[in-house]
Amino acid sequence: MYEDIINLPHHVSATRPQMPIIERAAQFSPFAALTGYSAAIEETGRLTSRKVELDDDVKATLDIKRAYLIEMIDEQPRISVTYFIPDNRKSGGEYVTVTGNLKYISEYERIIQLTDGMKIPIDDIVDIESEIFKECLDWISTYI
């Protein structure tokens, strides 16, 4: 069937350079037919938490703590705030705790700002901790 060409010499172009062997091998390497599939599987497996709906007692305690922090804002107290960050790609999100010195509380904008510039949405806060609360239990107990 190929008797007429089987013994012919291998053609070498006079005008084009030969491709290096490493590049020739790359032509036959496997390719990812399902581009992005592994990323999609990884994203599906990534866990998120649901946002917890706070009961009235927790909301009242947070309001009292926030009111006390407003009173003490000039001291820029060190606080730890736990809040919910919604996930941009799927339902749910995660709870994170940040620690820093308080700079500003805006009831109008509904944010707490730390001295490092971080802004935390008040409506996503689930807890605020600070040494300043332990020092001034009398002030807080008058509001509970």
mmCIF file of C-alpha atoms in Angstrom:
data_model
loop_
_atom_site.group_PDB
_atom_site.id
_atom_site.type_symbol
_atom_site.label_atom_id
_atom_site.label_comp_id
_atom_site.label_asym_id
_atom_site.label_seq_id
_atom_site.Cartn_x
_atom_site.Cartn_y
_atom_site.Cartn_z
ATOM 1 C CA MET A 1 0.000 0.000 0.000
ATOM 2 C CA TYR A 2 2.787 2.509 0.918
ATOM 3 C CA GLU A 3 5.539 0.734 -1.017
ATOM 4 C CA ASP A 4 6.045 3.739 -3.287
ATOM 5 C CA ILE A 5 6.874 6.175 -0.420
ATOM 6 C CA ILE A 6 8.196 4.011 2.402
ATOM 7 C CA ASN A 7 11.835 4.261 1.373
ATOM 8 C CA LEU A 8 11.894 7.920 0.397
ATOM 9 C CA PRO A 9 14.192 10.222 2.427
ATOM 10 C CA HIS A 10 12.647 12.424 5.168
ATOM 11 C CA HIS A 11 11.840 15.911 3.860
ATOM 12 C CA VAL A 12 13.703 18.815 5.500
ATOM 13 C CA SER A 13 12.615 22.349 4.601
ATOM 14 C CA ALA A 14 15.280 24.637 3.256
ATOM 15 C CA THR A 15 13.370 27.813 4.239
ATOM 16 C CA ARG A 16 11.947 27.010 7.662
ATOM 17 C CA PRO A 17 13.935 25.985 10.750
ATOM 18 C CA GLN A 18 13.166 22.644 12.377
ATOM 19 C CA MET A 19 11.014 22.731 15.506
ATOM 20 C CA PRO A 20 12.891 21.750 18.676
ATOM 21 C CA ILE A 21 12.008 18.287 19.978
ATOM 22 C CA ILE A 22 10.581 19.681 23.258
ATOM 23 C CA GLU A 23 8.079 21.821 21.329
ATOM 24 C CA ARG A 24 7.171 18.934 19.066
ATOM 25 C CA ALA A 25 6.395 16.827 22.137
ATOM 26 C CA ALA A 26 4.107 19.554 23.500
ATOM 27 C CA GLN A 27 1.841 19.127 20.497
ATOM 28 C CA PHE A 28 0.893 15.696 21.761
ATOM 29 C CA SER A 29 0.531 16.486 25.460
ATOM 30 C CA PRO A 30 -2.929 16.094 27.017
ATOM 31 C CA PHE A 31 -5.183 19.117 27.244
ATOM 32 C CA ALA A 32 -7.833 20.076 29.788
ATOM 33 C CA ALA A 33 -11.077 19.406 27.979
ATOM 34 C CA LEU A 34 -13.066 20.637 30.963
ATOM 35 C CA THR A 35 -11.336 23.939 31.624
ATOM 36 C CA GLY A 36 -12.467 25.349 34.974
ATOM 37 C CA TYR A 37 -14.090 22.093 36.103
ATOM 38 C CA SER A 38 -11.671 21.569 38.996
ATOM 39 C CA ALA A 39 -12.188 25.184 40.106
ATOM 40 C CA ALA A 40 -15.960 24.680 40.016
ATOM 41 C CA ILE A 41 -15.665 21.523 42.112
ATOM 42 C CA GLU A 42 -13.430 23.340 44.593
ATOM 43 C CA GLU A 43 -15.885 26.252 44.814
ATOM 44 C CA THR A 44 -18.802 23.868 45.414
ATOM 45 C CA GLY A 45 -16.898 22.204 48.227
ATOM 46 C CA ARG A 46 -16.039 25.501 49.933
ATOM 47 C CA LEU A 47 -18.145 25.841 53.058
ATOM 48 C CA THR A 48 -20.043 28.954 54.043
ATOM 49 C CA SER A 49 -22.113 29.742 57.120
ATOM 50 C CA ARG A 50 -25.601 31.103 57.293
ATOM 51 C CA LYS A 51 -26.142 34.474 58.892
ATOM 52 C CA VAL A 52 -27.617 34.032 62.365
ATOM 53 C CA GLU A 53 -30.690 36.082 63.244
ATOM 54 C CA LEU A 54 -30.018 37.653 66.647
ATOM 55 C CA ASP A 55 -32.677 37.509 69.338
ATOM 56 C CA ASP A 56 -33.923 40.659 71.054
ATOM 57 C CA ASP A 57 -31.757 40.216 74.167
ATOM 58 C CA VAL A 58 -28.542 40.029 72.124
ATOM 59 C CA LYS A 59 -29.614 43.049 70.058
ATOM 60 C CA ALA A 60 -30.330 45.002 73.255
ATOM 61 C CA THR A 61 -26.931 44.081 74.707
ATOM 62 C CA LEU A 62 -25.194 45.189 71.495
ATOM 63 C CA ASP A 63 -27.122 48.477 71.568
ATOM 64 C CA ILE A 64 -25.985 49.100 75.158
ATOM 65 C CA LYS A 65 -22.369 48.273 74.318
ATOM 66 C CA ARG A 66 -22.494 50.553 71.283
ATOM 67 C CA ALA A 67 -23.992 53.388 73.386
ATOM 68 C CA TYR A 68 -21.208 52.980 75.944
ATOM 69 C CA LEU A 69 -18.577 52.988 73.208
ATOM 70 C CA ILE A 70 -20.021 56.247 71.891
ATOM 71 C CA GLU A 71 -19.589 57.697 75.402
ATOM 72 C CA MET A 72 -15.959 56.519 75.508
ATOM 73 C CA ILE A 73 -15.040 57.283 71.878
ATOM 74 C CA ASP A 74 -12.461 59.947 72.796
ATOM 75 C CA GLU A 75 -10.357 57.257 74.519
ATOM 76 C CA GLN A 76 -10.333 55.154 71.323
ATOM 77 C CA PRO A 77 -10.841 51.926 73.282
ATOM 78 C CA ARG A 78 -9.495 48.631 71.945
ATOM 79 C CA ILE A 79 -12.374 46.417 70.821
ATOM 80 C CA SER A 80 -12.882 43.019 69.223
ATOM 81 C CA VAL A 81 -15.831 42.860 66.850
ATOM 82 C CA THR A 82 -17.290 39.627 65.503
ATOM 83 C CA TYR A 83 -19.346 40.155 62.389
ATOM 84 C CA PHE A 84 -20.709 38.402 59.312
ATOM 85 C CA ILE A 85 -19.157 38.868 55.866
ATOM 86 C CA PRO A 86 -21.479 37.745 53.046
ATOM 87 C CA ASP A 87 -19.896 35.576 50.356
ATOM 88 C CA ASN A 88 -19.813 37.152 46.886
ATOM 89 C CA ARG A 89 -20.075 33.854 44.996
ATOM 90 C CA LYS A 90 -22.623 31.767 46.888
ATOM 91 C CA SER A 91 -25.232 32.025 49.601
ATOM 92 C CA GLY A 92 -23.995 32.414 53.142
ATOM 93 C CA GLY A 93 -20.673 33.804 54.242
ATOM 94 C CA GLU A 94 -18.335 33.658 57.204
ATOM 95 C CA TYR A 95 -17.967 35.116 60.674
ATOM 96 C CA VAL A 96 -14.728 36.953 61.393
ATOM 97 C CA THR A 97 -13.382 38.720 64.447
ATOM 98 C CA VAL A 98 -11.253 41.830 64.094
ATOM 99 C CA THR A 99 -9.491 43.721 66.840
ATOM 100 C CA GLY A 100 -8.499 47.349 66.785
ATOM 101 C CA ASN A 101 -8.989 50.756 68.330
ATOM 102 C CA LEU A 102 -12.342 52.436 67.876
ATOM 103 C CA LYS A 103 -12.304 55.644 65.868
ATOM 104 C CA TYR A 104 -15.865 56.389 64.859
ATOM 105 C CA ILE A 105 -19.431 55.119 65.157
ATOM 106 C CA SER A 106 -22.038 56.377 62.720
ATOM 107 C CA GLU A 107 -25.634 55.433 63.404
ATOM 108 C CA TYR A 108 -26.602 57.205 60.162
ATOM 109 C CA GLU A 109 -24.174 55.220 57.971
ATOM 110 C CA ARG A 110 -24.625 52.158 60.231
ATOM 111 C CA ILE A 111 -20.870 51.556 60.550
ATOM 112 C CA ILE A 112 -18.186 51.228 63.166
ATOM 113 C CA GLN A 113 -14.780 52.416 61.999
ATOM 114 C CA LEU A 114 -11.473 51.410 63.535
ATOM 115 C CA THR A 115 -8.356 53.588 63.583
ATOM 116 C CA ASP A 116 -6.765 51.443 60.853
ATOM 117 C CA GLY A 117 -9.584 52.500 58.503
ATOM 118 C CA MET A 118 -11.588 49.258 58.629
ATOM 119 C CA LYS A 119 -15.352 49.851 58.443
ATOM 120 C CA ILE A 120 -17.704 47.273 59.923
ATOM 121 C CA PRO A 121 -21.447 47.302 59.133
ATOM 122 C CA ILE A 122 -23.374 47.586 62.398
ATOM 123 C CA ASP A 123 -26.155 45.336 61.103
ATOM 124 C CA ASP A 124 -23.713 42.447 60.583
ATOM 125 C CA ILE A 125 -22.198 42.588 64.101
ATOM 126 C CA VAL A 126 -22.968 39.675 66.425
ATOM 127 C CA ASP A 127 -20.631 40.549 69.305
ATOM 128 C CA ILE A 128 -18.400 43.329 70.625
ATOM 129 C CA GLU A 129 -15.831 42.624 73.326
ATOM 130 C CA SER A 130 -13.554 45.034 75.156
ATOM 131 C CA GLU A 131 -11.741 45.396 78.457
ATOM 132 C CA ILE A 132 -13.562 48.695 78.830
ATOM 133 C CA PHE A 133 -16.835 46.808 79.379
ATOM 134 C CA LYS A 134 -15.341 44.880 82.302
ATOM 135 C CA GLU A 135 -14.126 48.095 83.903
ATOM 136 C CA CYS A 136 -17.512 49.810 83.694
ATOM 137 C CA LEU A 137 -20.109 47.185 84.554
ATOM 138 C CA ASP A 138 -22.000 49.710 86.675
ATOM 139 C CA TRP A 139 -22.737 51.907 83.673
ATOM 140 C CA ILE A 140 -23.878 48.940 81.591
ATOM 141 C CA SER A 141 -25.959 47.389 84.378
ATOM 142 C CA THR A 142 -28.049 50.560 84.634
ATOM 143 C CA TYR A 143 -29.242 49.924 81.075
ATOM 144 C CA ILE A 144 -29.819 46.158 81.273
#
